[in-house]
Coordinates of C-alpha atoms and ligand atoms in Angstrom, one line a residue:
M1 CA 0.2 -0.1 -0.1
T2 CA 1.3 3.4 -0.8
G3 CA 0.4 6.5 1.3
G4 CA -0.7 4.1 4.4
A5 CA 0.6 7.1 6.5
G6 CA -2.3 9.4 5.4
Y7 CA -5.6 9.8 6.9
I8 CA -7.6 7.1 4.5
G9 CA -4.7 5.1 3.8
S10 CA -4.1 4.5 7.8
V11 CA -7.7 3.6 7.8
V12 CA -8.0 1.2 4.8
A13 CA -4.4 -0.4 6.3
A14 CA -5.9 -0.9 10.0
R15 CA -9.0 -2.5 8.3
L16 CA -6.9 -4.9 6.3
V17 CA -4.5 -5.7 9.2
A18 CA -7.8 -6.5 11.1
E19 CA -9.1 -8.9 8.1
G20 CA -5.9 -10.9 8.5
H21 CA -3.9 -9.5 5.5
D22 CA -0.2 -9.0 5.5
V23 CA 0.4 -5.4 4.8
V24 CA 3.5 -3.2 3.9
V25 CA 2.9 0.8 3.9
L26 CA 5.4 2.6 1.5
D27 CA 5.0 6.5 2.2
D28 CA 7.5 9.2 2.2
L29 CA 6.0 10.9 5.3
S30 CA 5.7 14.3 3.1
T31 CA 2.0 14.7 4.4
G32 CA 1.6 11.3 6.6
H33 CA 2.5 10.1 9.7
A34 CA 4.8 7.5 10.7
D35 CA 2.9 6.7 14.2
A36 CA -0.6 6.6 12.0
V37 CA 0.8 3.2 10.4
P38 CA -1.2 0.6 12.2
R39 CA 0.7 -2.0 14.4
G40 CA 0.7 -5.1 12.5
A41 CA 1.7 -3.3 9.1
M42 CA 5.5 -3.2 8.0
F43 CA 6.6 0.3 7.4
V44 CA 8.8 1.7 4.6
H45 CA 9.9 5.2 4.7
G46 CA 10.6 5.5 1.0
D47 CA 9.6 7.4 -2.4
L48 CA 7.5 5.5 -5.1
R49 CA 10.1 6.2 -7.9
A50 CA 13.1 4.9 -5.7
D51 CA 11.2 2.4 -3.5
A52 CA 8.7 0.5 -5.1
A53 CA 10.4 -1.7 -6.8
G54 CA 12.2 -2.9 -4.1
V55 CA 8.7 -3.5 -2.1
L56 CA 7.0 -5.3 -4.7
N57 CA 9.6 -7.8 -5.3
G58 CA 9.0 -8.7 -1.7
G59 CA 5.7 -11.0 -2.6
I60 CA 3.1 -8.6 -2.9
E61 CA -0.3 -9.6 -4.4
A62 CA -2.1 -6.5 -4.5
V63 CA -1.2 -2.7 -4.6
L64 CA -3.5 -0.2 -2.9
H65 CA -2.3 3.2 -4.1
F66 CA -3.2 6.3 -1.7
A67 CA 0.1 8.3 -2.2
A68 CA -0.9 11.8 -3.8
R69 CA -0.9 15.3 -3.2
S70 CA -4.3 16.4 -2.5
L71 CA -4.8 20.1 -2.2
V72 CA -6.9 21.6 -5.0
G73 CA -5.6 25.3 -4.0
E74 CA -2.0 24.0 -3.9
S75 CA -2.6 22.2 -7.3
V76 CA -3.6 25.4 -8.8
A77 CA -0.5 27.5 -7.3
N78 CA 1.8 24.9 -8.2
P79 CA 0.3 22.5 -11.0
A80 CA 4.0 20.6 -11.8
L81 CA 3.9 19.4 -8.4
Y82 CA 0.5 17.7 -8.9
W83 CA 1.5 16.1 -12.2
A84 CA 5.1 15.2 -10.9
S85 CA 3.4 13.6 -8.0
N86 CA 0.0 12.3 -8.9
L87 CA 0.9 11.2 -12.5
G88 CA 4.7 10.8 -12.6
G89 CA 4.9 8.8 -9.0
T90 CA 1.9 6.5 -10.1
L91 CA 3.7 5.6 -13.6
A92 CA 6.7 4.9 -11.6
L93 CA 4.7 2.5 -9.5
L94 CA 2.6 0.8 -12.4
E95 CA 5.7 0.3 -14.3
A96 CA 7.4 -1.1 -11.2
M97 CA 4.2 -3.5 -10.8
R98 CA 4.5 -4.4 -14.3
V99 CA 8.1 -5.5 -13.9
A100 CA 7.4 -7.4 -10.6
G101 CA 4.3 -9.2 -12.3
V102 CA 1.8 -7.4 -9.3
R103 CA -1.3 -6.7 -11.4
S104 CA -3.9 -5.7 -9.3
I105 CA -4.4 -2.3 -8.4
V106 CA -7.0 -0.2 -6.2
F107 CA -6.6 3.6 -7.2
S108 CA -7.8 6.5 -4.7
S109 CA -9.4 9.0 -7.2
T110 CA -11.8 11.6 -6.7
A111 CA -15.0 13.6 -7.5
A112 CA -12.9 16.5 -8.4
T113 CA -12.3 14.7 -11.6
Y114 CA -15.7 15.7 -12.5
G115 CA -15.3 19.5 -11.9
E116 CA -18.9 21.2 -12.0
P117 CA -21.2 18.8 -12.8
D118 CA -24.4 19.3 -15.3
S119 CA -26.8 17.7 -12.9
V120 CA -26.9 15.4 -9.3
P121 CA -26.5 12.8 -8.4
V122 CA -23.2 12.1 -10.4
R123 CA -22.7 9.0 -12.0
E124 CA -19.6 7.4 -13.5
S125 CA -20.8 8.0 -17.1
A126 CA -21.1 11.9 -16.4
P127 CA -18.6 14.3 -18.3
A128 CA -15.0 14.6 -16.7
R129 CA -14.2 18.2 -16.5
P130 CA -11.7 18.7 -14.1
T131 CA -11.2 22.4 -12.9
S132 CA -8.0 21.9 -11.2
P133 CA -4.7 20.5 -11.6
Y134 CA -5.3 18.1 -8.6
G135 CA -8.4 16.8 -10.7
A136 CA -7.1 16.5 -13.8
S137 CA -3.9 14.8 -12.6
K138 CA -6.1 12.0 -10.9
L139 CA -8.2 11.9 -14.2
A140 CA -5.0 11.2 -16.2
V141 CA -4.5 8.3 -13.7
D142 CA -7.5 6.7 -14.7
T143 CA -6.7 7.0 -18.8
V144 CA -3.4 5.3 -17.9
L145 CA -4.9 2.7 -15.7
A146 CA -7.4 1.8 -18.9
E147 CA -4.4 1.3 -20.7
Y148 CA -2.3 -0.9 -18.2
C149 CA -5.5 -3.1 -17.7
L150 CA -5.9 -3.5 -22.0
M151 CA -2.1 -3.7 -22.8
H152 CA -0.7 -5.5 -19.8
G153 CA -4.0 -7.5 -18.2
F154 CA -3.8 -5.3 -15.1
G155 CA -7.1 -5.5 -13.0
A156 CA -7.5 -2.0 -11.7
V157 CA -10.4 -0.2 -9.5
S158 CA -10.7 3.6 -9.3
L159 CA -12.7 4.9 -6.3
R160 CA -13.9 8.3 -6.6
Y161 CA -14.3 9.8 -3.4
F162 CA -16.7 12.5 -2.6
N163 CA -16.2 14.3 0.8
V164 CA -14.4 11.5 3.4
A165 CA -15.2 12.4 7.1
G166 CA -15.2 10.9 10.7
A167 CA -12.2 8.7 12.0
Y168 CA -11.6 5.2 13.0
L169 CA -11.9 4.4 16.6
E170 CA -11.4 0.6 17.4
G171 CA -9.7 -0.2 21.0
D172 CA -6.6 1.9 21.5
V173 CA -6.2 2.5 17.4
R174 CA -7.4 6.1 16.7
L175 CA -6.9 7.3 13.1
G176 CA -8.2 10.7 11.6
E177 CA -7.8 13.7 9.9
R178 CA -4.5 15.3 11.0
H179 CA -3.4 17.7 8.3
A180 CA -0.8 20.3 8.7
R181 CA -2.8 22.6 6.8
E182 CA -6.3 21.6 7.5
T183 CA -8.5 22.7 4.9
H184 CA -11.4 20.4 5.3
L185 CA -15.0 21.6 6.8
I186 CA -15.6 19.4 9.9
P187 CA -12.2 19.3 11.3
N188 CA -12.0 23.0 10.9
I189 CA -15.4 23.6 13.0
L190 CA -14.3 21.2 15.4
S191 CA -10.9 23.1 16.0
V192 CA -13.2 25.9 16.6
A193 CA -15.3 23.9 18.9
L194 CA -12.0 22.8 20.6
G195 CA -11.0 26.7 20.9
G196 CA -8.2 26.2 18.1
Q197 CA -9.6 28.7 15.9
E198 CA -12.0 31.6 16.6
E199 CA -14.8 31.4 14.2
L200 CA -15.7 29.3 11.4
S201 CA -15.3 31.0 8.1
I202 CA -18.4 30.1 5.5
F203 CA -17.2 30.4 2.1
G204 CA -20.0 31.9 0.6
D205 CA -23.8 31.8 0.9
D206 CA -25.0 33.2 -2.3
Y207 CA -24.6 30.0 -4.1
P208 CA -28.1 28.7 -5.9
T209 CA -28.9 26.1 -3.2
A210 CA -31.8 26.4 -0.6
D211 CA -29.4 28.1 1.8
G212 CA -27.2 29.5 -0.2
S213 CA -24.1 27.6 1.1
C214 CA -22.4 24.4 -0.9
V215 CA -23.8 21.0 -0.5
R216 CA -21.6 18.3 -0.6
D217 CA -22.0 14.4 -0.2
Y218 CA -20.0 13.2 3.2
I219 CA -18.9 9.6 3.4
H220 CA -17.4 7.9 6.8
V221 CA -14.0 6.7 6.3
R222 CA -15.1 3.4 7.5
D223 CA -17.5 3.0 4.6
L224 CA -14.9 4.3 2.3
A225 CA -12.7 1.6 3.8
D226 CA -15.1 -1.2 3.4
A227 CA -15.3 -0.3 -0.2
H228 CA -11.4 -0.6 -0.9
L229 CA -11.6 -4.3 0.5
L230 CA -14.5 -5.1 -1.7
A231 CA -12.4 -3.3 -4.8
L232 CA -9.4 -5.3 -3.8
A233 CA -11.4 -8.6 -4.3
G234 CA -13.0 -7.4 -7.1
C235 CA -9.9 -6.4 -9.3
T236 CA -10.4 -8.2 -12.3
P237 CA -7.8 -9.0 -15.2
G238 CA -8.0 -6.8 -18.4
R239 CA -10.9 -4.5 -16.5
H240 CA -10.5 -0.9 -15.3
A241 CA -13.6 -0.1 -13.1
V242 CA -14.5 3.0 -11.9
Y243 CA -16.5 3.7 -8.9
N244 CA -18.2 6.8 -7.0
L245 CA -18.1 6.6 -3.4
G246 CA -20.5 8.9 -1.3
N247 CA -23.7 8.7 0.4
G248 CA -26.1 10.2 -2.1
N249 CA -27.3 12.7 0.5
G250 CA -26.0 16.5 0.0
Y251 CA -25.7 18.4 3.2
S252 CA -24.9 22.2 2.7
T253 CA -22.3 23.8 4.8
F254 CA -24.7 25.5 7.4
E255 CA -26.4 22.0 7.7
V256 CA -23.3 20.3 8.6
L257 CA -22.3 23.2 11.2
A258 CA -25.7 22.3 12.7
A259 CA -24.8 18.6 13.3
C260 CA -21.8 19.5 14.9
R261 CA -23.1 22.1 17.2
E262 CA -25.5 19.3 17.8
V263 CA -22.9 16.7 18.7
T264 CA -20.4 19.0 20.6
G265 CA -22.9 20.9 22.6
T266 CA -21.3 24.1 21.6
E267 CA -21.9 27.2 20.2
I268 CA -19.2 27.3 17.5
P269 CA -19.2 30.9 16.0
A270 CA -19.3 31.3 12.4
R271 CA -19.1 34.2 10.1
V272 CA -20.0 33.8 6.3
G273 CA -17.0 35.0 4.0
G274 CA -16.2 35.0 0.0
R275 CA -16.4 32.0 -2.0
R276 CA -13.5 29.8 -2.4
P277 CA -12.4 29.7 -5.8
G278 CA -13.0 26.6 -7.8
D279 CA -15.8 25.5 -5.4
P280 CA -19.2 23.9 -7.1
A281 CA -22.6 24.6 -5.8
V282 CA -23.7 21.0 -5.3
L283 CA -21.8 17.7 -5.5
I284 CA -23.7 14.6 -4.9
A285 CA -22.3 11.2 -5.7
S286 CA -24.5 8.4 -7.3
S287 CA -23.0 5.3 -5.8
E288 CA -25.5 2.9 -7.4
L289 CA -22.7 1.2 -9.4
I290 CA -20.6 0.1 -6.9
G291 CA -23.7 -1.2 -5.0
L292 CA -24.8 -3.5 -7.9
E293 CA -21.3 -4.7 -8.9
L294 CA -19.5 -5.2 -5.5
N295 CA -22.4 -5.0 -3.2
W296 CA -21.2 -2.0 -1.2
R297 CA -23.7 0.4 0.7
P298 CA -22.6 3.1 3.0
E299 CA -23.8 2.3 6.5
R300 CA -22.7 5.8 8.7
D301 CA -24.5 8.7 8.7
L302 CA -23.4 12.6 9.0
S303 CA -23.8 12.3 12.8
A304 CA -21.9 9.4 13.3
M305 CA -18.9 11.0 11.2
V306 CA -19.3 14.0 13.3
R307 CA -19.3 12.3 16.6
D308 CA -16.5 10.0 15.2
A309 CA -14.6 13.1 14.3
W310 CA -15.0 14.7 17.6
D311 CA -14.0 11.9 19.7
F312 CA -10.8 11.7 17.7
A313 CA -10.2 15.9 17.8
R314 CA -10.9 15.6 21.4
W315 CA -8.4 12.9 22.0
R316 CA -5.7 14.6 20.2
W317 CA -6.3 17.8 21.9
R318 CA -6.4 16.3 25.5
D319 CA -3.2 14.4 24.8
G320 CA -1.6 17.8 23.5
R321 CA -1.2 16.0 20.0
A322 CA -3.1 18.7 17.9
Ligands
UFG401 N1 -15.8 24.9 3.8 C1 -16.2 26.3 4.5 N2 -15.4 26.5 5.3 C2 -13.9 25.9 5.7 C3 -14.0 24.5 4.9 C4 -14.7 24.5 3.9 O1 -17.3 26.9 4.2 O2 -13.5 26.2 6.7 C5 -17.0 24.7 2.8 C6 -16.4 24.5 1.2 O3 -16.3 25.9 0.7 C7 -17.3 23.4 0.7 C8 -17.3 22.4 1.9 O4 -17.2 23.1 3.0 O5 -18.3 23.7 0.1 C9 -16.5 21.3 2.1 O6 -15.2 21.8 1.8 P1 -13.9 20.7 2.0 O7 -12.7 21.5 1.8 O8 -13.9 20.0 3.3 O9 -14.0 19.5 0.7 P2 -14.0 19.7 -0.7 O10 -15.7 19.6 -1.4 O11 -13.7 21.4 -1.3 O12 -13.4 18.8 -1.4 C10 -13.7 17.3 -1.2 C11 -12.4 16.5 -1.4 C12 -11.3 17.0 -2.4 C13 -11.7 17.1 -3.9 C14 -13.0 18.1 -3.8 C15 -13.4 18.0 -5.1 O13 -11.5 16.9 0.0 O14 -10.3 16.1 -2.0 O15 -13.9 17.5 -3.1 O16 -14.3 18.9 -5.3 F1 -11.1 17.8 -4.6

């Protein structure tokens, strides 16, 4: 697994270990944390280009590829970094896989491949018109994966995540979002609840939505992890499958704030500011296809996501780990 020291990768690693898989995590720790790699997984601190081949020669059966740059704004400011890392890094990985004879891969893709959708819910057949180098670089990987399936007999599954939230709390294993520069809505709201920030800035209330704020489809990271296990088992030689992953429900920024106020029992001051460039008004997934083909169903709602994210945030805060 690449990127297994990051938020989503570490949760999937923990689930795989819990299911009895042997897991090797390759991560350069550019954004991840070594202590997020779950006990029971082997950790290799290294780089995709330099180190993937060595790891793959150690009897690996399949790859889950999470390692990537994932900030939309940063990608607009520095596209070259995103192309080099997200496309260049993946090309190096795929070539190393081809040489080592490892042909199954589950790839972390994103709703950002669609850009501003014409209609919601967004199906996999919707036009892919990314509006950022981040989305474009992830979409380019899908083109390459399709070719590797066709030309080299790979079996690949791309999972297009919508808004991932929540945490993995199991015994003494606690994994959640801990980005150096936090841009995501729920951790930002919870940081205000904990006193880490004075108020939440709401990015625009003049969108064509019911309450004027953006609407997103939030999915619990545990539901997302379950989908990865199914995708891994569903890799079929010669086939590149693409699935959306969301709940199929949209929540506005104001609704998410209300859910956080309810769960935390705190006021959470908020102020409406300007729009964030590049934010689509509404993004809601249709995850019907992965339901039909892999029998995946999301099980956790928005309050479960907020509750788990809140438990995780408080635990880090209490232990001075923020
Ligand atoms: N928001 C705020 N204030 C904040 C943070 C977010 O109002 O402090 C709003 C945003 O404008 C957006 C919503 O909350 O409407 C969710 O924002 P996030 O940053 O949490 O998530 P995004 O929808 O921007 O990002 C997600 C994924 C990205 C992906 C993108 C595609 O996290 O990886 O969708 O649009 F690229």
